[in-house]
CSV table of C-alpha atoms in Angstrom, one decimal:
chain,number,residue,atom,x,y,z
A,20,MET,CA,17.3,-6.8,8.7
A,21,GLU,CA,13.9,-8.3,8.1
A,22,GLU,CA,11.1,-6.4,6.5
A,23,GLU,CA,8.7,-4.7,8.9
A,24,PHE,CA,5.0,-4.5,8.2
A,25,ASP,CA,2.0,-2.4,9.1
A,26,ALA,CA,-1.1,-3.7,10.9
A,27,PRO,CA,-2.7,-6.7,9.2
A,28,LEU,CA,-6.0,-6.7,7.2
A,29,PHE,CA,-7.9,-9.9,6.7
A,30,LYS,CA,-10.6,-11.4,4.6
A,31,VAL,CA,-12.5,-14.7,5.0
A,32,LEU,CA,-12.4,-16.1,1.5
A,33,ALA,CA,-15.5,-16.8,-0.5
A,34,LYS,CA,-15.5,-19.5,-3.2
A,35,ASN,CA,-15.2,-16.8,-5.8
A,36,ASP,CA,-11.8,-15.8,-4.3
A,37,THR,CA,-10.3,-19.2,-4.6
A,38,GLY,CA,-9.0,-21.7,-7.1
A,39,GLN,CA,-12.3,-23.6,-6.6
A,40,ALA,CA,-14.3,-21.1,-8.6
A,41,LYS,CA,-15.5,-22.3,-12.0
A,42,SER,CA,-14.9,-18.9,-13.4
A,43,ASN,CA,-11.2,-19.4,-12.7
A,44,GLN,CA,-10.6,-16.0,-11.1
A,45,GLY,CA,-7.0,-15.2,-10.6
A,46,GLY,CA,-7.0,-14.2,-6.9
A,47,PRO,CA,-9.0,-12.8,-4.0
A,48,VAL,CA,-11.2,-9.7,-4.2
A,49,ILE,CA,-10.2,-6.8,-2.0
A,50,PRO,CA,-13.4,-5.6,-0.3
A,51,LYS,CA,-14.3,-1.9,-0.6
A,52,GLU,CA,-13.7,-1.2,3.0
A,53,LEU,CA,-10.1,-2.4,2.7
A,54,GLN,CA,-9.2,-0.6,-0.6
A,55,ALA,CA,-8.2,2.6,1.2
A,56,TYR,CA,-5.3,0.7,2.7
A,57,MET,CA,-4.0,-0.5,-0.7
A,58,PRO,CA,-2.1,1.5,-3.3
A,59,GLU,CA,-3.9,3.9,-5.7
A,60,PHE,CA,-3.6,3.3,-9.5
A,61,GLU,CA,-5.0,4.8,-12.6
A,62,ARG,CA,-8.0,3.1,-14.2
A,63,PRO,CA,-8.5,4.6,-17.7
A,64,PRO,CA,-11.7,3.5,-19.5
A,65,GLY,CA,-11.3,0.8,-22.1
A,66,VAL,CA,-8.3,-0.9,-20.5
A,67,HIS,CA,-9.1,-4.6,-19.9
A,68,ALA,CA,-7.5,-4.9,-16.4
A,69,PRO,CA,-5.9,-1.7,-15.3
A,70,GLY,CA,-3.6,-2.2,-12.2
A,71,MET,CA,-0.1,-2.2,-10.9
A,72,GLU,CA,2.6,-4.6,-10.1
A,73,ILE,CA,3.4,-5.2,-6.4
A,74,GLU,CA,6.1,-7.2,-4.6
A,75,ALA,CA,4.6,-10.0,-2.6
A,76,ILE,CA,6.0,-12.4,0.0
A,77,LEU,CA,3.6,-15.4,0.0
A,78,MET,CA,3.1,-17.2,3.3
A,79,LEU,CA,1.2,-20.4,3.9
A,80,GLY,CA,0.6,-20.2,7.6
A,81,ALA,CA,4.0,-19.3,9.1
A,82,THR,CA,6.0,-20.7,6.2
A,83,GLU,CA,7.3,-18.5,3.3
A,84,VAL,CA,6.5,-20.3,0.1
A,85,ASP,CA,7.4,-17.8,-2.6
A,86,ARG,CA,8.3,-14.2,-3.5
A,87,VAL,CA,6.7,-13.0,-6.6
A,88,LYS,CA,5.7,-9.9,-8.7
A,89,ALA,CA,2.0,-10.0,-8.1
A,90,ARG,CA,-0.6,-7.7,-9.5
A,91,TYR,CA,-3.2,-5.5,-7.8
A,92,GLN,CA,-5.8,-4.9,-10.5
A,93,ALA,CA,-9.3,-3.9,-11.4
A,94,GLN,CA,-11.4,-6.6,-13.2
A,95,THR,CA,-13.4,-4.6,-15.7
A,96,TRP,CA,-14.5,-7.3,-18.1
A,97,GLY,CA,-13.0,-5.7,-21.2
A,98,GLY,CA,-13.6,-2.2,-20.0
A,99,THR,CA,-17.4,-2.7,-19.8
A,100,ARG,CA,-17.5,-2.2,-16.0
A,101,ILE,CA,-15.9,0.7,-14.1
A,102,PRO,CA,-14.4,0.4,-11.6
A,103,GLY,CA,-15.1,-3.3,-11.3
A,104,GLU,CA,-13.7,-5.7,-8.7
A,105,LEU,CA,-10.2,-5.1,-7.3
A,106,ARG,CA,-8.2,-8.3,-6.9
A,107,ILE,CA,-4.7,-9.4,-6.1
A,108,THR,CA,-3.6,-11.8,-8.8
A,109,ARG,CA,-0.5,-13.8,-9.8
A,110,ILE,CA,-0.1,-15.5,-6.5
A,111,PRO,CA,-0.5,-19.2,-7.6
A,112,ALA,CA,1.3,-20.7,-4.6
A,113,LEU,CA,-1.6,-19.5,-2.4
A,114,HIS,CA,-4.5,-19.2,-4.9
A,115,LYS,CA,-4.4,-22.8,-6.0
A,116,VAL,CA,-4.6,-24.3,-2.5
A,117,SER,CA,-7.1,-21.7,-1.1
A,118,LYS,CA,-10.7,-22.8,-0.2
A,119,ALA,CA,-13.8,-21.0,0.8
A,120,GLY,CA,-13.6,-20.2,4.5
A,121,ASP,CA,-9.8,-19.9,4.7
A,122,ILE,CA,-8.5,-16.5,5.9
A,123,PHE,CA,-6.4,-14.3,3.6
A,124,MET,CA,-4.2,-11.7,5.4
A,125,VAL,CA,-2.6,-8.6,3.8
A,126,GLU,CA,0.2,-6.7,5.4
A,127,ARG,CA,1.9,-3.7,3.8
A,128,GLY,CA,5.6,-2.9,4.2
A,129,LEU,CA,6.5,0.0,6.5
A,130,ASP,CA,9.5,1.1,4.5
A,131,ASN,CA,8.5,0.0,1.1
A,132,ARG,CA,4.8,0.8,0.4
A,133,ASN,CA,4.9,-1.5,-2.7
A,134,LEU,CA,5.8,-4.6,-0.7
A,135,PHE,CA,3.1,-6.8,0.7
A,136,ARG,CA,3.1,-10.0,2.9
A,137,LEU,CA,0.2,-12.1,1.8
A,138,THR,CA,-0.7,-15.0,4.2
A,139,LEU,CA,-3.2,-17.8,3.6
A,140,LEU,CA,-4.4,-19.5,6.8
A,141,GLN,CA,-6.1,-22.8,6.0
A,142,GLN,CA,-8.9,-24.1,8.1
A,143,GLY,CA,-8.0,-26.7,10.6
A,144,THR,CA,-4.5,-25.2,11.4
A,145,GLU,CA,-3.5,-23.7,14.7
A,146,GLN,CA,-2.7,-20.4,13.0
A,147,TYR,CA,-6.2,-20.3,11.5
A,148,SER,CA,-7.8,-20.9,14.9
A,149,GLU,CA,-5.8,-18.1,16.6
A,150,VAL,CA,-6.6,-15.5,13.9
A,151,HIS,CA,-10.2,-16.6,13.5
A,152,ALA,CA,-10.9,-15.8,17.1
A,153,ASN,CA,-9.8,-12.2,16.4
A,154,THR,CA,-12.1,-11.8,13.4
A,155,ARG,CA,-15.1,-11.6,15.8
A,156,LYS,CA,-17.4,-13.1,13.1
A,157,ARG,CA,-16.5,-10.3,10.7
A,158,LYS,CA,-15.9,-11.2,7.0
A,159,SER,CA,-13.1,-8.6,6.5
A,160,GLY,CA,-11.4,-5.7,8.2
A,161,ALA,CA,-8.4,-4.7,10.3
A,162,LEU,CA,-7.5,-7.9,12.2
A,163,VAL,CA,-6.9,-5.9,15.4
A,164,LYS,CA,-10.2,-4.0,15.6
A,165,GLY,CA,-9.6,-0.2,16.1
A,166,ALA,CA,-6.0,-0.5,14.9
A,167,PRO,CA,-6.1,-0.2,11.1
A,168,PRO,CA,-2.9,0.3,9.0
A,169,ALA,CA,-2.1,3.7,7.6
A,170,THR,CA,-3.8,4.7,4.3
A,171,ASP,CA,-2.0,6.3,1.4
A,172,ALA,CA,-3.8,9.5,2.1
A,173,GLU,CA,-2.6,9.5,5.7
A,174,LEU,CA,0.9,8.7,4.7
A,175,ASP,CA,1.0,11.5,2.1
A,176,SER,CA,-0.6,14.0,4.6
A,177,ALA,CA,2.0,13.0,7.3
A,178,GLU,CA,4.9,13.6,4.9
A,179,LYS,CA,3.4,17.0,3.9
A,180,GLU,CA,3.0,18.0,7.5
A,181,GLN,CA,6.6,16.8,8.2
A,182,VAL,CA,8.0,18.9,5.4
A,183,GLU,CA,6.1,21.9,6.7
A,184,ARG,CA,7.1,21.4,10.3
A,185,GLU,CA,10.8,21.4,9.3
A,186,THR,CA,10.4,25.0,7.9
A,187,LYS,CA,9.5,26.2,11.4
A,188,ALA,CA,11.5,26.8,14.6
A,189,PHE,CA,13.0,23.6,15.9
A,190,GLU,CA,11.2,21.9,18.8
A,191,MET,CA,13.2,19.1,20.3
A,192,PHE,CA,10.3,17.3,22.1
A,193,ASP,CA,6.9,16.3,20.8
A,194,LYS,CA,5.0,15.5,24.0
A,195,GLU,CA,1.5,16.3,22.8
A,196,ALA,CA,1.8,13.9,19.8
A,197,VAL,CA,3.2,11.1,22.0
A,198,LYS,CA,0.2,11.4,24.3
A,199,HIS,CA,-2.7,12.1,22.0
A,200,GLU,CA,-2.0,10.8,18.5
A,201,THR,CA,-3.8,7.7,17.3
A,202,LYS,CA,-1.6,4.7,16.5
A,203,THR,CA,-2.3,5.1,12.8
A,204,LYS,CA,-1.2,8.8,12.9
A,205,LYS,CA,2.0,7.8,14.7
A,206,VAL,CA,2.8,5.1,12.1
A,207,ALA,CA,2.3,7.6,9.3
A,208,ARG,CA,4.4,10.3,10.9
A,209,SER,CA,7.2,7.8,11.8
A,210,ARG,CA,7.3,6.6,8.2
A,211,ALA,CA,7.5,10.2,6.9
A,212,PHE,CA,10.5,10.8,9.3
A,213,VAL,CA,12.2,7.6,8.0
A,214,LYS,CA,11.7,8.6,4.4
A,215,LEU,CA,12.7,12.2,4.7
A,216,VAL,CA,15.9,11.5,6.7
A,217,GLY,CA,16.9,8.8,4.2
A,218,ASP,CA,16.3,11.2,1.3
A,219,TYR,CA,18.3,14.0,2.8
A,220,TYR,CA,21.3,11.7,3.2
A,221,SER,CA,20.8,9.8,-0.1
A,222,GLY,CA,20.5,6.6,1.9
A,223,LYS,CA,24.1,6.7,3.1
A,224,CYS,CA,25.4,6.6,6.7
A,225,CYS,CA,26.4,10.2,7.6
A,226,LEU,CA,29.3,8.8,9.7
A,227,CYS,CA,31.0,6.2,7.5
A,228,GLY,CA,29.4,7.1,4.1
A,229,GLN,CA,28.4,3.5,3.5
A,230,GLY,CA,24.9,2.1,2.7
A,231,LEU,CA,23.8,-0.8,0.7
A,232,MET,CA,20.6,-0.6,-1.4
A,233,LEU,CA,18.3,-3.2,-2.9
A,234,SER,CA,17.2,-3.0,-6.5
A,235,ALA,CA,13.7,-2.1,-5.2
A,236,GLY,CA,15.2,1.1,-3.6
A,237,LYS,CA,15.2,0.0,0.1
A,238,TRP,CA,18.3,1.3,2.0
A,239,GLU,CA,20.3,-0.5,4.6
A,240,THR,CA,20.7,2.8,6.5
A,241,GLU,CA,18.3,3.7,9.3
A,242,ALA,CA,16.8,7.0,10.5
A,243,ALA,CA,18.2,7.5,14.0
A,244,HIS,CA,16.6,9.9,16.5
A,245,ILE,CA,19.2,12.0,18.3
A,246,VAL,CA,16.8,12.6,21.2
A,247,PRO,CA,15.1,9.2,21.3
A,248,ARG,CA,11.4,8.8,20.5
A,249,GLY,CA,11.2,7.0,23.9
A,250,LYS,CA,12.2,10.3,25.5
A,251,GLU,CA,9.5,12.1,23.5
A,252,GLY,CA,12.1,13.3,20.9
A,253,ALA,CA,10.5,14.9,17.8
A,254,ASP,CA,10.0,13.1,14.5
A,255,ASP,CA,11.9,16.0,12.8
A,256,ALA,CA,14.8,15.6,10.4
A,257,ARG,CA,16.8,18.0,12.5
A,258,ASN,CA,16.5,15.5,15.3
A,259,GLY,CA,17.6,12.7,12.9
A,260,LEU,CA,20.7,11.1,11.4
A,261,ALA,CA,21.0,8.5,8.6
A,262,LEU,CA,23.2,5.8,10.1
A,263,CYS,CA,24.1,2.3,9.2
A,264,ARG,CA,23.0,-0.4,11.6
A,265,SER,CA,26.3,-0.6,13.5
A,266,HIS,CA,26.8,3.1,13.9
A,267,HIS,CA,23.1,3.6,14.8
A,268,TRP,CA,23.5,1.0,17.6
A,269,ALA,CA,26.6,2.6,18.9
A,270,PHE,CA,25.0,6.1,18.8
A,271,ASP,CA,22.0,4.9,20.7
A,272,HIS,CA,24.3,3.4,23.4
A,273,GLY,CA,26.2,6.6,23.8
A,274,MET,CA,29.5,5.2,22.4
A,275,TRP,CA,29.9,8.3,20.3
A,276,GLY,CA,28.3,11.7,19.9
A,277,ILE,CA,28.8,15.1,18.1
A,278,MET,CA,30.4,18.0,19.9
A,279,PRO,CA,29.4,21.7,19.5
A,280,ASP,CA,32.1,22.2,16.9
A,281,GLY,CA,30.5,19.5,14.8
A,282,LYS,CA,33.2,16.9,15.2
A,283,VAL,CA,32.7,13.3,16.3
A,284,MET,CA,33.7,12.4,19.9
A,285,VAL,CA,34.1,8.8,21.0
A,286,ARG,CA,33.6,8.0,24.7
A,287,SER,CA,37.0,7.3,26.3
A,288,ASP,CA,36.1,4.1,28.0
A,289,ILE,CA,35.4,2.3,24.8
A,290,GLU,CA,38.6,3.4,22.9
A,291,GLY,CA,40.7,0.7,24.4
A,292,HIS,CA,38.7,-2.2,23.0
A,293,PRO,CA,40.2,-3.5,19.7
A,294,GLN,CA,36.8,-4.3,18.3
A,295,ASN,CA,35.9,-0.6,18.5
A,296,ALA,CA,38.9,0.5,16.3
A,297,SER,CA,36.7,1.2,13.3
A,298,LEU,CA,34.6,3.6,15.3
A,299,VAL,CA,37.5,5.3,17.0
A,300,ALA,CA,38.9,6.0,13.5
A,301,PHE,CA,36.2,8.7,13.1
A,302,LYS,CA,37.1,10.6,16.2
A,303,GLY,CA,37.6,14.3,15.4
A,304,LYS,CA,36.0,14.0,12.0
A,305,GLU,CA,32.9,15.8,10.7
A,306,LEU,CA,29.7,14.1,9.6
A,307,THR,CA,28.5,14.1,6.1
A,308,LYS,CA,26.0,17.0,5.8
A,309,PRO,CA,22.4,16.5,4.4
A,310,SER,CA,21.6,17.6,0.9
A,311,ASP,CA,19.4,20.4,2.4
A,312,ALA,CA,21.6,22.4,4.9
A,313,SER,CA,18.5,23.5,6.8
A,314,LYS,CA,17.8,19.9,7.8
A,315,ALA,CA,21.2,19.5,9.5
A,316,PRO,CA,21.2,18.1,13.0
A,317,HIS,CA,20.2,20.8,15.5
A,318,ALA,CA,22.8,21.9,18.0
A,319,ASP,CA,20.2,21.6,20.9
A,320,ALA,CA,19.5,17.9,20.0
A,321,LEU,CA,23.2,17.1,19.7
A,322,ALA,CA,23.9,18.7,23.1
A,323,TRP,CA,21.1,16.8,24.7
A,324,HIS,CA,22.5,13.5,23.3
A,325,ILE,CA,25.9,14.2,24.8
A,326,ALA,CA,24.6,15.2,28.2
A,327,ASN,CA,21.9,12.5,28.5
A,328,ILE,CA,23.2,9.5,26.5
A,329,VAL,CA,27.0,9.8,26.1
A,330,ASN,CA,27.7,11.1,29.5
A,331,ARG,CA,25.0,9.3,31.5
A,332,PRO,CA,26.4,7.3,34.5
A,333,PRO,CA,27.1,3.7,33.7
A,334,PRO,CA,24.7,1.1,35.2
A,335,ALA,CA,25.6,0.0,38.8
A,336,ALA,CA,27.5,-3.3,39.0
A,337,SER,CA,25.3,-6.1,40.3
């Protein structure tokens, strides 16, 4: 599954951001108005260039050219200037070919907040022309005006709210949030749901117990809504299951569900297909429980899934 990214930020590069600069700066400056969307790091006085390592996918137009351990850092000139400029450095595949007037785009990973896709759009290319039209003569900002990515503060706040919500009585639907929340708030809340469900099941599928993990800590498993978000189901761990991609797909399509006694049921019409044998093998078994018993799937949500997804009438034949 490919990485997913939050809404893009952009900057029209100045000469000082590029490899053209005589001062030989290591990468583009991140303007103050964009810094809230980047990670926070400590900047103790006296440190030459405090900062942090970030994972970066480097794109030249639509082509991936490298994956590197880049650095997001403050340039303090030997600790004499605080806080100094903030730059993304160690991205030579883009920095060496960048020129003043090119567009530099920054997108942050939805699942991995330390992963960034950095794209250089060079003047004269089709991709540059398309994006340049959306800048509306701005030098930097959210590419889609009025739709910025989520900030660290918003993500932390959403996770805190989510944890607090899950201590209260379960509410299966979240109609008000669906109707009135901003896009940024929805992204932050959704990411909190994904993180917490993954944590409660230690990144493993609660049906089969499998789940691959990258060295960076990203799980293969996905946070599945029992009552789908499209039906205004709540972003609440009690309305969630950690499932591998295959079992998530099968769950969303009503091939299996969980009965009131907590055991897996498999829809009878799919049992006769040989390719479904691995799923049928779990019939009558119990799911792995989350590490926190209070975050177990709520009976009301499971009953709704059986009634509305598993037992819904099949589509009419055309």
